[in-house]
Amino acid sequence: EASNTVSGSVRDSNYTVISDLFGWVYARVNNDSFDVVADAPLSSGEYSLRLPDNGENEDKEDETYLIGIWIGPESGYSMKAEINAYEDDDGNALPLDGDTTVTGRDITVSANDAVISGKIVDSEGDAITGINGDVFAAAGGKQGGTWVGTFIDSTTGAYELKLSAAAKETADDGSVSGGTSFNIGYFLSLDSDSTYSPRPDAPLTVTAYSGET
């Protein structure tokens, strides 16, 4: 039974509620799978989720939930990171148990001010055209605390991902740090006789920087 309530808002980097953002907030089990237990739409920048108790089975008594948001790339924002549904004063995740009400669980989103672009190419380096598909970038752990996707242009094989990234930091010796690392993957819709692989053997890791392409 979903007897616990978790609520909050979606805010920008200035901690202002984004009242006109369209999206769906989800709660998932904090594990290596992506087991969503509840979701609900945003309403004027606010959300409320009804969640079952954690640890109803003895082998999952330490189970907790993470809260995140699904928003389209056209929104101009990306989720900064998933948050704990419930936590102690030190930020450690806690299980939900027994009609718990948790308020003020605010999700931060950042403006998409960085771009990763490229083309889907074959083993000879030539662009693959005439094929529909998606490219996506994930950052923040195995499941991707931040996830952004876009369509592949079937006429050129090109794609462009607009996302949020940390700023570049350049030291006095010229060394560069900062930015945000993303795992880039794709999925191609292929005919049964196609010789291409619908997915990459491994994701491509790319570092994006705020305000740069």
Coordinates of C-alpha atoms in Angstrom, one line a residue:
E1 CA 0.0 0.0 0.0
A2 CA 1.3 3.5 -0.9
S3 CA 0.9 5.1 2.5
N4 CA 3.8 7.5 2.4
T5 CA 3.7 11.0 0.8
V6 CA 6.7 12.8 -0.6
S7 CA 6.3 16.3 -2.1
G8 CA 8.4 19.2 -3.3
S9 CA 9.1 21.5 -6.2
V10 CA 11.4 21.9 -9.2
R11 CA 13.8 24.8 -8.9
D12 CA 16.5 26.5 -11.0
S13 CA 20.1 27.3 -9.8
N14 CA 18.7 30.4 -8.1
Y15 CA 16.3 28.3 -6.1
T16 CA 13.3 29.8 -8.0
V17 CA 10.4 27.5 -8.7
I18 CA 10.0 26.9 -12.4
S19 CA 6.2 27.1 -12.6
D20 CA 5.8 26.6 -16.4
L21 CA 8.0 23.5 -16.7
F22 CA 6.3 20.4 -18.2
G23 CA 7.6 17.1 -16.9
W24 CA 7.0 14.0 -14.8
V25 CA 8.6 13.3 -11.4
Y26 CA 9.4 9.7 -10.6
A27 CA 10.5 7.7 -7.6
R28 CA 12.7 4.6 -8.1
V29 CA 14.4 2.1 -5.9
N30 CA 17.9 3.1 -5.2
N31 CA 19.7 0.2 -6.8
D32 CA 21.5 -0.7 -10.1
S33 CA 18.2 -1.3 -11.9
F34 CA 15.7 1.4 -12.8
D35 CA 12.7 0.2 -10.9
V36 CA 10.2 3.0 -10.9
V37 CA 7.6 2.7 -8.1
A38 CA 5.5 5.8 -8.8
D39 CA 5.4 8.9 -11.0
A40 CA 3.2 12.0 -11.3
P41 CA 3.1 15.1 -13.5
L42 CA 4.4 18.5 -12.4
S43 CA 1.7 21.1 -11.6
S44 CA 2.9 24.7 -11.5
G45 CA 6.3 23.5 -10.6
E46 CA 5.1 21.3 -7.7
Y47 CA 4.8 17.5 -7.3
S48 CA 3.4 14.9 -4.8
L49 CA 4.1 11.2 -4.9
R50 CA 2.4 8.4 -2.9
L51 CA 5.0 5.7 -2.1
P52 CA 4.9 2.3 -0.5
D53 CA 6.9 1.4 2.6
N54 CA 10.6 0.4 2.0
G55 CA 11.9 -2.9 3.1
E56 CA 8.6 -4.8 3.1
N57 CA 10.7 -7.9 2.5
E58 CA 13.3 -8.9 5.0
D59 CA 16.0 -9.0 2.3
K60 CA 15.3 -5.4 1.3
E61 CA 14.9 -3.8 4.7
D62 CA 17.6 -1.2 4.0
E63 CA 16.0 -0.2 0.6
T64 CA 15.5 3.5 -0.1
Y65 CA 14.0 5.6 -2.9
L66 CA 15.5 8.2 -5.3
I67 CA 13.4 11.0 -6.8
G68 CA 14.1 12.4 -10.3
I69 CA 12.3 14.1 -13.2
W70 CA 11.7 13.3 -16.8
I71 CA 11.8 16.5 -19.0
G72 CA 12.2 16.8 -22.7
P73 CA 15.3 18.5 -24.3
E74 CA 13.0 21.2 -25.7
S75 CA 12.4 22.5 -22.1
G76 CA 15.9 24.1 -22.0
Y77 CA 16.7 22.4 -18.7
S78 CA 18.4 19.2 -17.4
M79 CA 18.1 17.6 -14.0
K80 CA 21.2 18.3 -11.9
A81 CA 20.9 15.0 -10.0
E82 CA 18.4 12.6 -8.4
I83 CA 17.7 13.2 -4.7
N84 CA 16.8 11.0 -1.8
A85 CA 13.1 10.7 -1.1
Y86 CA 13.8 10.8 2.6
E87 CA 17.0 11.5 4.5
D88 CA 18.5 12.5 7.8
D89 CA 20.0 15.8 8.7
D90 CA 23.4 14.6 7.4
G91 CA 21.9 13.8 3.9
N92 CA 22.0 10.0 4.4
A93 CA 19.1 8.2 2.7
L94 CA 16.4 6.7 5.0
P95 CA 13.7 4.2 4.3
L96 CA 10.0 5.2 4.3
D97 CA 7.9 3.3 6.8
G98 CA 4.5 3.9 8.3
D99 CA 2.5 6.8 6.9
T100 CA 5.5 9.1 6.6
T101 CA 4.9 12.6 5.1
V102 CA 8.0 14.3 3.7
T103 CA 7.9 17.8 2.3
G104 CA 10.4 20.2 0.7
R105 CA 12.1 17.5 -1.4
D106 CA 13.1 20.0 -4.1
I107 CA 14.7 18.9 -7.4
T108 CA 17.2 21.2 -9.0
V109 CA 17.4 21.7 -12.8
S110 CA 20.1 23.6 -14.7
A111 CA 19.8 25.5 -17.9
N112 CA 21.1 23.7 -21.0
D113 CA 24.1 25.8 -22.0
A114 CA 26.4 23.2 -23.4
V115 CA 26.3 21.3 -26.7
I116 CA 27.6 17.9 -27.7
S117 CA 27.3 17.2 -31.4
G118 CA 28.5 14.7 -34.0
K119 CA 27.5 12.1 -36.5
I120 CA 26.8 8.3 -36.4
V121 CA 29.5 6.8 -38.7
D122 CA 30.4 3.4 -40.0
S123 CA 33.8 1.6 -39.6
E124 CA 35.2 3.7 -42.5
G125 CA 34.2 7.0 -40.8
D126 CA 31.4 7.7 -43.2
A127 CA 28.1 9.1 -42.0
I128 CA 25.3 6.6 -41.7
T129 CA 22.2 8.0 -43.4
G130 CA 18.6 6.9 -44.2
I131 CA 18.2 5.4 -40.7
N132 CA 16.1 6.7 -37.8
G133 CA 17.4 6.6 -34.2
D134 CA 18.1 8.4 -31.0
V135 CA 21.3 9.5 -29.3
F136 CA 21.4 10.0 -25.5
A137 CA 23.8 11.4 -22.9
A138 CA 23.8 10.2 -19.3
A139 CA 25.8 11.5 -16.3
G140 CA 25.8 10.7 -12.7
G141 CA 26.2 7.0 -12.0
K142 CA 25.2 3.7 -13.6
Q143 CA 21.6 4.8 -14.3
G144 CA 22.4 8.4 -15.1
G145 CA 21.3 11.1 -12.6
T146 CA 21.1 13.4 -15.6
W147 CA 19.7 12.0 -18.9
V148 CA 19.2 13.9 -22.2
G149 CA 18.2 12.5 -25.6
T150 CA 17.7 13.7 -29.1
F151 CA 16.8 12.4 -32.6
I152 CA 19.4 11.5 -35.3
D153 CA 18.9 13.5 -38.5
S154 CA 18.3 10.6 -40.9
T155 CA 19.5 12.6 -43.9
T156 CA 22.9 13.5 -42.5
G157 CA 23.4 11.1 -39.6
A158 CA 24.1 14.1 -37.4
Y159 CA 22.8 14.8 -33.9
E160 CA 23.0 17.7 -31.4
L161 CA 22.5 17.3 -27.7
K162 CA 21.8 20.4 -25.6
L163 CA 22.6 19.8 -21.9
S164 CA 23.8 21.3 -18.7
A165 CA 27.4 21.1 -17.7
A166 CA 29.9 22.5 -15.2
A167 CA 32.3 25.3 -16.2
K168 CA 35.8 24.7 -17.6
E169 CA 38.6 25.5 -15.1
T170 CA 42.0 26.3 -16.6
A171 CA 45.0 26.4 -14.2
D172 CA 48.0 28.7 -14.5
D173 CA 50.0 25.8 -16.2
G174 CA 47.3 25.5 -18.8
S175 CA 45.8 22.2 -17.5
V176 CA 42.1 21.9 -17.8
S177 CA 39.6 20.5 -15.3
G178 CA 35.9 20.9 -14.5
G179 CA 33.2 20.2 -16.9
T180 CA 30.8 17.3 -16.8
S181 CA 31.5 13.8 -18.2
F182 CA 28.7 12.2 -20.1
N183 CA 28.3 8.6 -21.5
I184 CA 27.0 8.9 -25.1
G185 CA 25.0 6.1 -26.5
Y186 CA 22.5 5.5 -29.3
F187 CA 19.8 3.3 -30.6
L188 CA 19.1 2.7 -34.3
S189 CA 15.8 1.5 -35.8
L190 CA 17.1 -1.1 -38.3
D191 CA 15.7 -3.5 -40.8
S192 CA 16.2 -7.2 -40.1
D193 CA 18.8 -7.4 -42.9
S194 CA 20.9 -4.5 -41.7
T195 CA 24.6 -5.1 -41.1
Y196 CA 24.8 -2.3 -38.5
S197 CA 24.5 -2.8 -34.8
P198 CA 21.5 -1.0 -33.2
R199 CA 23.6 -0.1 -30.1
P200 CA 27.3 0.7 -29.5
D201 CA 29.5 -2.0 -27.9
A202 CA 30.3 0.5 -25.2
P203 CA 29.3 4.2 -24.5
L204 CA 31.5 7.0 -25.6
T205 CA 32.6 9.3 -22.8
V206 CA 32.7 13.0 -23.6
T207 CA 33.4 16.0 -21.3
A208 CA 31.1 19.0 -21.9
Y209 CA 31.7 22.5 -20.6
S210 CA 29.3 25.2 -19.8
G211 CA 28.8 27.7 -22.7
E212 CA 30.8 25.5 -25.1
T213 CA 30.1 23.2 -28.0

